[in-house]
Amino acid sequence: MQLNPAYTDVVREVGEFFSERIRRLSDCGVGREQLMLDPGIGFGKTVEHNLQLLGTARSFTRFERPLLLGVSRKSFIGKLLGAEPAARLPGALACACLAVAAGVQIVRAHDVAETVQAMRMTEAILAKQNA
């Protein structure tokens, strides 16, 4: 999975995976209110796949479930920016802020204080944009 990720259309395929899993879980008696969705950034995906998922994260809001995104210190940031894990905070913050703007409600972070501050700033700007 990690060595040779293969998707024809990663965004469509992740969306189809979500639809199928929501349906299966519902059939097993799991209520939608018990679900959150995570597109799996970094898991079996290339740098390009991750960028596509991040760039279209808003498309997953159609499932009307909380979205979780884990981008903190991910290797795709390192590959794209040539940064070791300890130096990936700026890239992770950029991803987190764009995710908030796209409707992601939960962001997993190593650098919690910095991420919270960046997200609060993003939310304050977005609130004025939509005012």
mmCIF file of N, CA and C in Angstrom:
data_model
loop_
_atom_site.group_PDB
_atom_site.id
_atom_site.type_symbol
_atom_site.label_atom_id
_atom_site.label_comp_id
_atom_site.label_asym_id
_atom_site.label_seq_id
_atom_site.Cartn_x
_atom_site.Cartn_y
_atom_site.Cartn_z
ATOM 1 N N MET A 1 0.827 -1.191 0.000
ATOM 2 C CA MET A 1 0.000 0.000 0.000
ATOM 3 C C MET A 1 0.868 1.250 0.000
ATOM 4 N N GLN A 2 1.870 1.302 0.879
ATOM 5 C CA GLN A 2 2.714 2.490 0.971
ATOM 6 C C GLN A 2 3.715 2.565 -0.181
ATOM 7 N N LEU A 3 4.159 1.424 -0.671
ATOM 8 C CA LEU A 3 5.215 1.410 -1.669
ATOM 9 C C LEU A 3 4.725 1.732 -3.068
ATOM 10 N N ASN A 4 3.498 1.370 -3.381
ATOM 11 C CA ASN A 4 2.992 1.586 -4.733
ATOM 12 C C ASN A 4 1.514 1.964 -4.704
ATOM 13 N N PRO A 5 1.193 3.156 -4.151
ATOM 14 C CA PRO A 5 -0.216 3.557 -4.097
ATOM 15 C C PRO A 5 -0.788 3.708 -5.509
ATOM 16 N N ALA A 6 -1.955 3.152 -5.726
ATOM 17 C CA ALA A 6 -2.564 3.197 -7.056
ATOM 18 C C ALA A 6 -4.016 3.651 -6.952
ATOM 19 N N TYR A 7 -4.274 4.830 -7.461
ATOM 20 C CA TYR A 7 -5.627 5.371 -7.545
ATOM 21 C C TYR A 7 -5.820 5.914 -8.954
ATOM 22 N N THR A 8 -6.988 5.735 -9.500
ATOM 23 C CA THR A 8 -7.317 6.380 -10.761
ATOM 24 C C THR A 8 -7.735 7.822 -10.487
ATOM 25 N N ASP A 9 -8.570 8.000 -9.454
ATOM 26 C CA ASP A 9 -9.047 9.312 -9.023
ATOM 27 C C ASP A 9 -9.190 9.239 -7.503
ATOM 28 N N VAL A 10 -8.155 9.663 -6.792
ATOM 29 C CA VAL A 10 -8.098 9.479 -5.340
ATOM 30 C C VAL A 10 -9.275 10.133 -4.626
ATOM 31 N N VAL A 11 -9.690 11.308 -5.044
ATOM 32 C CA VAL A 11 -10.796 12.000 -4.379
ATOM 33 C C VAL A 11 -12.101 11.230 -4.567
ATOM 34 N N ARG A 12 -12.358 10.805 -5.779
ATOM 35 C CA ARG A 12 -13.579 10.025 -6.054
ATOM 36 C C ARG A 12 -13.542 8.704 -5.293
ATOM 37 N N GLU A 13 -12.399 8.037 -5.297
ATOM 38 C CA GLU A 13 -12.300 6.733 -4.655
ATOM 39 C C GLU A 13 -12.417 6.821 -3.137
ATOM 40 N N VAL A 14 -11.847 7.838 -2.532
ATOM 41 C CA VAL A 14 -12.014 8.022 -1.086
ATOM 42 C C VAL A 14 -13.474 8.345 -0.781
ATOM 43 N N GLY A 15 -14.113 9.170 -1.598
ATOM 44 C CA GLY A 15 -15.537 9.471 -1.421
ATOM 45 C C GLY A 15 -16.398 8.223 -1.537
ATOM 46 N N GLU A 16 -16.088 7.357 -2.504
ATOM 47 C CA GLU A 16 -16.829 6.108 -2.656
ATOM 48 C C GLU A 16 -16.600 5.192 -1.452
ATOM 49 N N PHE A 17 -15.373 5.171 -0.945
ATOM 50 C CA PHE A 17 -15.060 4.388 0.248
ATOM 51 C C PHE A 17 -15.905 4.876 1.425
ATOM 52 N N PHE A 18 -15.976 6.204 1.613
ATOM 53 C CA PHE A 18 -16.795 6.756 2.693
ATOM 54 C C PHE A 18 -18.254 6.349 2.527
ATOM 55 N N SER A 19 -18.795 6.484 1.333
ATOM 56 C CA SER A 19 -20.199 6.122 1.083
ATOM 57 C C SER A 19 -20.458 4.664 1.427
ATOM 58 N N GLU A 20 -19.567 3.792 0.965
ATOM 59 C CA GLU A 20 -19.735 2.362 1.195
ATOM 60 C C GLU A 20 -19.638 2.032 2.679
ATOM 61 N N ARG A 21 -18.696 2.628 3.386
ATOM 62 C CA ARG A 21 -18.531 2.343 4.813
ATOM 63 C C ARG A 21 -19.683 2.901 5.631
ATOM 64 N N ILE A 22 -20.160 4.064 5.294
ATOM 65 C CA ILE A 22 -21.314 4.639 5.997
ATOM 66 C C ILE A 22 -22.511 3.709 5.828
ATOM 67 N N ARG A 23 -22.714 3.222 4.618
ATOM 68 C CA ARG A 23 -23.829 2.304 4.327
ATOM 69 C C ARG A 23 -23.659 0.997 5.119
ATOM 70 N N ARG A 24 -22.472 0.413 5.103
ATOM 71 C CA ARG A 24 -22.232 -0.848 5.831
ATOM 72 C C ARG A 24 -22.414 -0.671 7.329
ATOM 73 N N LEU A 25 -21.904 0.423 7.854
ATOM 74 C CA LEU A 25 -22.047 0.663 9.289
ATOM 75 C C LEU A 25 -23.511 0.868 9.664
ATOM 76 N N SER A 26 -24.236 1.575 8.823
ATOM 77 C CA SER A 26 -25.667 1.770 9.055
ATOM 78 C C SER A 26 -26.389 0.421 9.070
ATOM 79 N N ASP A 27 -26.039 -0.450 8.131
ATOM 80 C CA ASP A 27 -26.641 -1.787 8.081
ATOM 81 C C ASP A 27 -26.350 -2.588 9.352
ATOM 82 N N CYS A 28 -25.249 -2.269 10.019
ATOM 83 C CA CYS A 28 -24.865 -2.956 11.265
ATOM 84 C C CYS A 28 -25.415 -2.258 12.503
ATOM 85 N N GLY A 29 -26.201 -1.190 12.287
ATOM 86 C CA GLY A 29 -26.823 -0.495 13.404
ATOM 87 C C GLY A 29 -26.026 0.659 13.979
ATOM 88 N N VAL A 30 -24.940 1.055 13.316
ATOM 89 C CA VAL A 30 -24.152 2.196 13.783
ATOM 90 C C VAL A 30 -24.778 3.467 13.213
ATOM 91 N N GLY A 31 -25.152 4.389 14.085
ATOM 92 C CA GLY A 31 -25.780 5.623 13.655
ATOM 93 C C GLY A 31 -24.784 6.605 13.067
ATOM 94 N N ARG A 32 -25.239 7.406 12.132
ATOM 95 C CA ARG A 32 -24.385 8.415 11.495
ATOM 96 C C ARG A 32 -23.761 9.344 12.527
ATOM 97 N N GLU A 33 -24.501 9.612 13.620
ATOM 98 C CA GLU A 33 -23.997 10.518 14.650
ATOM 99 C C GLU A 33 -22.770 9.962 15.354
ATOM 100 N N GLN A 34 -22.479 8.694 15.157
ATOM 101 C CA GLN A 34 -21.320 8.050 15.779
ATOM 102 C C GLN A 34 -20.086 8.076 14.873
ATOM 103 N N LEU A 35 -20.207 8.650 13.691
ATOM 104 C CA LEU A 35 -19.137 8.573 12.702
ATOM 105 C C LEU A 35 -18.418 9.893 12.497
ATOM 106 N N MET A 36 -17.122 9.788 12.241
ATOM 107 C CA MET A 36 -16.340 10.888 11.698
ATOM 108 C C MET A 36 -15.526 10.301 10.558
ATOM 109 N N LEU A 37 -15.119 11.144 9.641
ATOM 110 C CA LEU A 37 -14.427 10.677 8.442
ATOM 111 C C LEU A 37 -13.010 11.229 8.393
ATOM 112 N N ASP A 38 -12.091 10.383 7.961
ATOM 113 C CA ASP A 38 -10.686 10.751 7.826
ATOM 114 C C ASP A 38 -10.204 10.260 6.461
ATOM 115 N N PRO A 39 -9.809 11.159 5.568
ATOM 116 C CA PRO A 39 -9.369 10.729 4.236
ATOM 117 C C PRO A 39 -8.028 10.003 4.229
ATOM 118 N N GLY A 40 -7.375 9.886 5.371
ATOM 119 C CA GLY A 40 -6.151 9.092 5.459
ATOM 120 C C GLY A 40 -4.946 9.720 4.798
ATOM 121 N N ILE A 41 -4.739 10.988 5.044
ATOM 122 C CA ILE A 41 -3.577 11.670 4.478
ATOM 123 C C ILE A 41 -2.315 10.909 4.882
ATOM 124 N N GLY A 42 -1.503 10.579 3.895
ATOM 125 C CA GLY A 42 -0.233 9.912 4.153
ATOM 126 C C GLY A 42 -0.297 8.405 4.197
ATOM 127 N N PHE A 43 -1.467 7.827 4.221
ATOM 128 C CA PHE A 43 -1.584 6.370 4.308
ATOM 129 C C PHE A 43 -1.884 5.792 2.934
ATOM 130 N N GLY A 44 -0.879 5.209 2.319
ATOM 131 C CA GLY A 44 -1.051 4.612 0.997
ATOM 132 C C GLY A 44 -1.317 5.633 -0.077
ATOM 133 N N LYS A 45 -0.694 6.806 0.058
ATOM 134 C CA LYS A 45 -0.930 7.867 -0.905
ATOM 135 C C LYS A 45 0.391 8.543 -1.269
ATOM 136 N N THR A 46 0.466 8.998 -2.496
ATOM 137 C CA THR A 46 1.633 9.750 -2.951
ATOM 138 C C THR A 46 1.497 11.209 -2.501
ATOM 139 N N VAL A 47 2.552 11.976 -2.710
ATOM 140 C CA VAL A 47 2.482 13.414 -2.429
ATOM 141 C C VAL A 47 1.337 14.030 -3.222
ATOM 142 N N GLU A 48 1.228 13.665 -4.483
ATOM 143 C CA GLU A 48 0.167 14.209 -5.340
ATOM 144 C C GLU A 48 -1.218 13.820 -4.827
ATOM 145 N N HIS A 49 -1.391 12.590 -4.412
ATOM 146 C CA HIS A 49 -2.685 12.157 -3.849
ATOM 147 C C HIS A 49 -3.046 13.001 -2.626
ATOM 148 N N ASN A 50 -2.074 13.193 -1.738
ATOM 149 C CA ASN A 50 -2.325 13.980 -0.533
ATOM 150 C C ASN A 50 -2.703 15.413 -0.872
ATOM 151 N N LEU A 51 -2.006 16.007 -1.830
ATOM 152 C CA LEU A 51 -2.332 17.379 -2.232
ATOM 153 C C LEU A 51 -3.728 17.453 -2.842
ATOM 154 N N GLN A 52 -4.097 16.458 -3.629
ATOM 155 C CA GLN A 52 -5.444 16.436 -4.216
ATOM 156 C C GLN A 52 -6.511 16.341 -3.137
ATOM 157 N N LEU A 53 -6.292 15.466 -2.156
ATOM 158 C CA LEU A 53 -7.261 15.325 -1.073
ATOM 159 C C LEU A 53 -7.365 16.600 -0.252
ATOM 160 N N LEU A 54 -6.243 17.217 0.049
ATOM 161 C CA LEU A 54 -6.265 18.473 0.812
ATOM 162 C C LEU A 54 -6.945 19.586 0.018
ATOM 163 N N GLY A 55 -6.667 19.630 -1.277
ATOM 164 C CA GLY A 55 -7.242 20.680 -2.120
ATOM 165 C C GLY A 55 -8.732 20.536 -2.339
ATOM 166 N N THR A 56 -9.255 19.357 -2.120
ATOM 167 C CA THR A 56 -10.688 19.112 -2.345
ATOM 168 C C THR A 56 -11.383 18.642 -1.073
ATOM 169 N N ALA A 57 -10.798 18.897 0.081
ATOM 170 C CA ALA A 57 -11.358 18.434 1.354
ATOM 171 C C ALA A 57 -12.815 18.851 1.518
ATOM 172 N N ARG A 58 -13.165 20.022 1.019
ATOM 173 C CA ARG A 58 -14.544 20.499 1.141
ATOM 174 C C ARG A 58 -15.541 19.519 0.514
ATOM 175 N N SER A 59 -15.115 18.770 -0.492
ATOM 176 C CA SER A 59 -16.039 17.841 -1.150
ATOM 177 C C SER A 59 -16.547 16.767 -0.187
ATOM 178 N N PHE A 60 -15.795 16.484 0.871
ATOM 179 C CA PHE A 60 -16.210 15.454 1.818
ATOM 180 C C PHE A 60 -17.216 15.966 2.849
ATOM 181 N N THR A 61 -17.476 17.263 2.864
ATOM 182 C CA THR A 61 -18.494 17.794 3.779
ATOM 183 C C THR A 61 -19.892 17.341 3.357
ATOM 184 N N ARG A 62 -20.030 16.855 2.136
ATOM 185 C CA ARG A 62 -21.341 16.382 1.656
ATOM 186 C C ARG A 62 -21.859 15.206 2.474
ATOM 187 N N PHE A 63 -20.975 14.524 3.182
ATOM 188 C CA PHE A 63 -21.395 13.400 4.009
ATOM 189 C C PHE A 63 -21.985 13.851 5.340
ATOM 190 N N GLU A 64 -21.888 15.135 5.622
ATOM 191 C CA GLU A 64 -22.459 15.730 6.833
ATOM 192 C C GLU A 64 -22.005 15.003 8.095
ATOM 193 N N ARG A 65 -20.737 14.691 8.143
ATOM 194 C CA ARG A 65 -20.096 14.082 9.307
ATOM 195 C C ARG A 65 -18.838 14.882 9.604
ATOM 196 N N PRO A 66 -18.415 14.923 10.861
ATOM 197 C CA PRO A 66 -17.175 15.640 11.157
ATOM 198 C C PRO A 66 -16.006 15.053 10.361
ATOM 199 N N LEU A 67 -15.167 15.944 9.886
ATOM 200 C CA LEU A 67 -13.980 15.527 9.151
ATOM 201 C C LEU A 67 -12.758 15.662 10.041
ATOM 202 N N LEU A 68 -11.920 14.649 10.023
ATOM 203 C CA LEU A 68 -10.672 14.608 10.769
ATOM 204 C C LEU A 68 -9.534 14.632 9.766
ATOM 205 N N LEU A 69 -8.521 15.432 10.067
ATOM 206 C CA LEU A 69 -7.360 15.506 9.191
ATOM 207 C C LEU A 69 -6.102 15.407 10.030
ATOM 208 N N GLY A 70 -5.217 14.508 9.654
ATOM 209 C CA GLY A 70 -3.934 14.368 10.326
ATOM 210 C C GLY A 70 -2.819 14.675 9.357
ATOM 211 N N VAL A 71 -2.223 15.840 9.475
ATOM 212 C CA VAL A 71 -1.145 16.228 8.556
ATOM 213 C C VAL A 71 0.158 16.567 9.286
ATOM 214 N N SER A 72 0.102 16.644 10.592
ATOM 215 C CA SER A 72 1.240 17.091 11.380
ATOM 216 C C SER A 72 2.487 16.238 11.147
ATOM 217 N N ARG A 73 3.539 16.885 10.690
ATOM 218 C CA ARG A 73 4.862 16.260 10.467
ATOM 219 C C ARG A 73 4.851 15.109 9.466
ATOM 220 N N LYS A 74 3.826 15.019 8.633
ATOM 221 C CA LYS A 74 3.720 13.917 7.681
ATOM 222 C C LYS A 74 4.864 13.954 6.669
ATOM 223 N N SER A 75 5.213 12.776 6.186
ATOM 224 C CA SER A 75 6.345 12.659 5.263
ATOM 225 C C SER A 75 6.100 13.374 3.945
ATOM 226 N N PHE A 76 4.855 13.489 3.492
ATOM 227 C CA PHE A 76 4.614 14.182 2.229
ATOM 228 C C PHE A 76 5.033 15.649 2.329
ATOM 229 N N ILE A 77 4.906 16.249 3.507
ATOM 230 C CA ILE A 77 5.368 17.632 3.710
ATOM 231 C C ILE A 77 6.885 17.669 3.568
ATOM 232 N N GLY A 78 7.545 16.703 4.182
ATOM 233 C CA GLY A 78 8.993 16.620 4.077
ATOM 234 C C GLY A 78 9.462 16.427 2.652
ATOM 235 N N LYS A 79 8.784 15.546 1.914
ATOM 236 C CA LYS A 79 9.154 15.304 0.519
ATOM 237 C C LYS A 79 8.952 16.552 -0.326
ATOM 238 N N LEU A 80 7.852 17.235 -0.111
ATOM 239 C CA LEU A 80 7.529 18.419 -0.909
ATOM 240 C C LEU A 80 8.442 19.594 -0.587
ATOM 241 N N LEU A 81 8.740 19.774 0.703
ATOM 242 C CA LEU A 81 9.503 20.950 1.135
ATOM 243 C C LEU A 81 10.956 20.647 1.481
ATOM 244 N N GLY A 82 11.341 19.381 1.445
ATOM 245 C CA GLY A 82 12.702 19.013 1.806
ATOM 246 C C GLY A 82 12.996 19.276 3.269
ATOM 247 N N ALA A 83 12.058 18.947 4.135
ATOM 248 C CA ALA A 83 12.186 19.250 5.564
ATOM 249 C C ALA A 83 12.133 17.982 6.403
ATOM 250 N N GLU A 84 12.984 17.931 7.410
ATOM 251 C CA GLU A 84 12.959 16.845 8.385
ATOM 252 C C GLU A 84 11.728 17.027 9.290
ATOM 253 N N PRO A 85 11.292 15.979 10.000
ATOM 254 C CA PRO A 85 10.077 16.079 10.822
ATOM 255 C C PRO A 85 10.031 17.288 11.753
ATOM 256 N N ALA A 86 11.110 17.614 12.414
ATOM 257 C CA ALA A 86 11.108 18.742 13.352
ATOM 258 C C ALA A 86 10.950 20.091 12.658
ATOM 259 N N ALA A 87 11.178 20.131 11.346
ATOM 260 C CA ALA A 87 11.102 21.394 10.602
ATOM 261 C C ALA A 87 9.852 21.478 9.723
ATOM 262 N N ARG A 88 8.863 20.644 9.980
ATOM 263 C CA ARG A 88 7.670 20.601 9.122
ATOM 264 C C ARG A 88 6.492 21.398 9.671
ATOM 265 N N LEU A 89 6.677 22.110 10.775
ATOM 266 C CA LEU A 89 5.567 22.866 11.359
ATOM 267 C C LEU A 89 4.957 23.865 10.382
ATOM 268 N N PRO A 90 5.736 24.686 9.671
ATOM 269 C CA PRO A 90 5.093 25.638 8.750
ATOM 270 C C PRO A 90 4.216 24.953 7.701
ATOM 271 N N GLY A 91 4.672 23.853 7.137
ATOM 272 C CA GLY A 91 3.866 23.126 6.159
ATOM 273 C C GLY A 91 2.614 22.544 6.776
ATOM 274 N N ALA A 92 2.750 22.002 7.986
ATOM 275 C CA ALA A 92 1.585 21.436 8.677
ATOM 276 C C ALA A 92 0.576 22.520 9.017
ATOM 277 N N LEU A 93 1.053 23.695 9.422
ATOM 278 C CA LEU A 93 0.138 24.802 9.738
ATOM 279 C C LEU A 93 -0.606 25.272 8.498
ATOM 280 N N ALA A 94 0.089 25.326 7.377
ATOM 281 C CA ALA A 94 -0.578 25.715 6.127
ATOM 282 C C ALA A 94 -1.700 24.735 5.805
ATOM 283 N N CYS A 95 -1.406 23.441 5.941
ATOM 284 C CA CYS A 95 -2.432 22.420 5.686
ATOM 285 C C CYS A 95 -3.598 22.553 6.659
ATOM 286 N N ALA A 96 -3.294 22.767 7.944
ATOM 287 C CA ALA A 96 -4.344 22.877 8.959
ATOM 288 C C ALA A 96 -5.240 24.087 8.691
ATOM 289 N N CYS A 97 -4.645 25.206 8.345
ATOM 290 C CA CYS A 97 -5.435 26.419 8.091
ATOM 291 C C CYS A 97 -6.318 26.261 6.866
ATOM 292 N N LEU A 98 -5.781 25.692 5.813
ATOM 293 C CA LEU A 98 -6.596 25.455 4.622
ATOM 294 C C LEU A 98 -7.693 24.428 4.900
ATOM 295 N N ALA A 99 -7.382 23.454 5.747
ATOM 296 C CA ALA A 99 -8.391 22.452 6.113
ATOM 297 C C ALA A 99 -9.556 23.105 6.848
ATOM 298 N N VAL A 100 -9.251 23.999 7.787
ATOM 299 C CA VAL A 100 -10.303 24.715 8.513
ATOM 300 C C VAL A 100 -11.166 25.496 7.519
ATOM 301 N N ALA A 101 -10.521 26.158 6.585
ATOM 302 C CA ALA A 101 -11.265 26.932 5.580
ATOM 303 C C ALA A 101 -12.147 26.026 4.723
ATOM 304 N N ALA A 102 -11.761 24.758 4.580
ATOM 305 C CA ALA A 102 -12.522 23.808 3.765
ATOM 306 C C ALA A 102 -13.611 23.086 4.547
ATOM 307 N N GLY A 103 -13.709 23.339 5.853
ATOM 308 C CA GLY A 103 -14.768 22.725 6.632
ATOM 309 C C GLY A 103 -14.345 21.561 7.503
ATOM 310 N N VAL A 104 -13.052 21.305 7.614
ATOM 311 C CA VAL A 104 -12.565 20.241 8.495
ATOM 312 C C VAL A 104 -12.734 20.702 9.935
ATOM 313 N N GLN A 105 -13.289 19.840 10.786
ATOM 314 C CA GLN A 105 -13.561 20.214 12.171
ATOM 315 C C GLN A 105 -12.503 19.727 13.160
ATOM 316 N N ILE A 106 -11.763 18.674 12.824
ATOM 317 C CA ILE A 106 -10.807 18.087 13.755
ATOM 318 C C ILE A 106 -9.456 17.974 13.057
ATOM 319 N N VAL A 107 -8.433 18.535 13.683
ATOM 320 C CA VAL A 107 -7.081 18.478 13.126
ATOM 321 C C VAL A 107 -6.165 17.848 14.160
ATOM 322 N N ARG A 108 -5.518 16.753 13.775
ATOM 323 C CA ARG A 108 -4.550 16.104 14.658
ATOM 324 C C ARG A 108 -3.221 16.856 14.526
ATOM 325 N N ALA A 109 -2.608 17.160 15.674
ATOM 326 C CA ALA A 109 -1.379 17.949 15.639
ATOM 327 C C ALA A 109 -0.393 17.501 16.706
ATOM 328 N N HIS A 110 0.883 17.594 16.383
ATOM 329 C CA HIS A 110 1.936 17.406 17.376
ATOM 330 C C HIS A 110 2.170 18.717 18.118
ATOM 331 N N ASP A 111 2.176 19.806 17.376
ATOM 332 C CA ASP A 111 2.455 21.143 17.911
ATOM 333 C C ASP A 111 1.120 21.822 18.190
ATOM 334 N N VAL A 112 0.509 21.446 19.304
ATOM 335 C CA VAL A 112 -0.876 21.818 19.584
ATOM 336 C C VAL A 112 -1.042 23.323 19.742
ATOM 337 N N ALA A 113 -0.243 23.963 20.576
ATOM 338 C CA ALA A 113 -0.417 25.401 20.828
ATOM 339 C C ALA A 113 -0.285 26.206 19.534
ATOM 340 N N GLU A 114 0.701 25.882 18.737
ATOM 341 C CA GLU A 114 0.912 26.608 17.474
ATOM 342 C C GLU A 114 -0.236 26.365 16.501
ATOM 343 N N THR A 115 -0.709 25.122 16.454
ATOM 344 C CA THR A 115 -1.803 24.785 15.545
ATOM 345 C C THR A 115 -3.094 25.461 15.979
ATOM 346 N N VAL A 116 -3.373 25.467 17.269
ATOM 347 C CA VAL A 116 -4.575 26.140 17.770
ATOM 348 C C VAL A 116 -4.524 27.621 17.441
ATOM 349 N N GLN A 117 -3.387 28.239 17.656
ATOM 350 C CA GLN A 117 -3.264 29.670 17.361
ATOM 351 C C GLN A 117 -3.487 29.945 15.870
ATOM 352 N N ALA A 118 -2.877 29.143 15.012
ATOM 353 C CA ALA A 118 -3.046 29.336 13.567
ATOM 354 C C ALA A 118 -4.494 29.114 13.147
ATOM 355 N N MET A 119 -5.136 28.106 13.734
ATOM 356 C CA MET A 119 -6.529 27.829 13.382
ATOM 357 C C MET A 119 -7.467 28.923 13.884
ATOM 358 N N ARG A 120 -7.217 29.437 15.079
ATOM 359 C CA ARG A 120 -8.053 30.541 15.589
ATOM 360 C C ARG A 120 -7.928 31.773 14.707
ATOM 361 N N MET A 121 -6.722 32.036 14.250
ATOM 362 C CA MET A 121 -6.517 33.184 13.357
ATOM 363 C C MET A 121 -7.270 32.966 12.044
ATOM 364 N N THR A 122 -7.179 31.768 11.526
ATOM 365 C CA THR A 122 -7.894 31.431 10.295
ATOM 366 C C THR A 122 -9.393 31.597 10.477
ATOM 367 N N GLU A 123 -9.915 31.084 11.581
ATOM 368 C CA GLU A 123 -11.351 31.207 11.843
ATOM 369 C C GLU A 123 -11.780 32.658 11.986
ATOM 370 N N ALA A 124 -10.939 33.497 12.606
ATOM 371 C CA ALA A 124 -11.276 34.921 12.772
ATOM 372 C C ALA A 124 -11.329 35.610 11.421
ATOM 373 N N ILE A 125 -10.396 35.289 10.556
ATOM 374 C CA ILE A 125 -10.390 35.885 9.203
ATOM 375 C C ILE A 125 -11.583 35.402 8.417
ATOM 376 N N LEU A 126 -11.881 34.114 8.474
ATOM 377 C CA LEU A 126 -13.019 33.563 7.750
ATOM 378 C C LEU A 126 -14.335 34.163 8.235
ATOM 379 N N ALA A 127 -14.433 34.417 9.538
ATOM 380 C CA ALA A 127 -15.662 35.013 10.081
ATOM 381 C C ALA A 127 -15.911 36.397 9.483
ATOM 382 N N LYS A 128 -14.859 37.151 9.243
ATOM 383 C CA LYS A 128 -15.012 38.482 8.640
ATOM 384 C C LYS A 128 -15.259 38.389 7.145
ATOM 385 N N GLN A 129 -14.722 37.371 6.523
ATOM 386 C CA GLN A 129 -14.922 37.153 5.096
ATOM 387 C C GLN A 129 -16.381 36.845 4.802
ATOM 388 N N ASN A 130 -17.018 36.103 5.704
ATOM 389 C CA ASN A 130 -18.402 35.685 5.502
ATOM 390 C C ASN A 130 -19.406 36.628 6.152
ATOM 391 N N ALA A 131 -18.926 37.700 6.766
ATOM 392 C CA ALA A 131 -19.817 38.618 7.475
ATOM 393 C C ALA A 131 -20.603 39.501 6.529
#
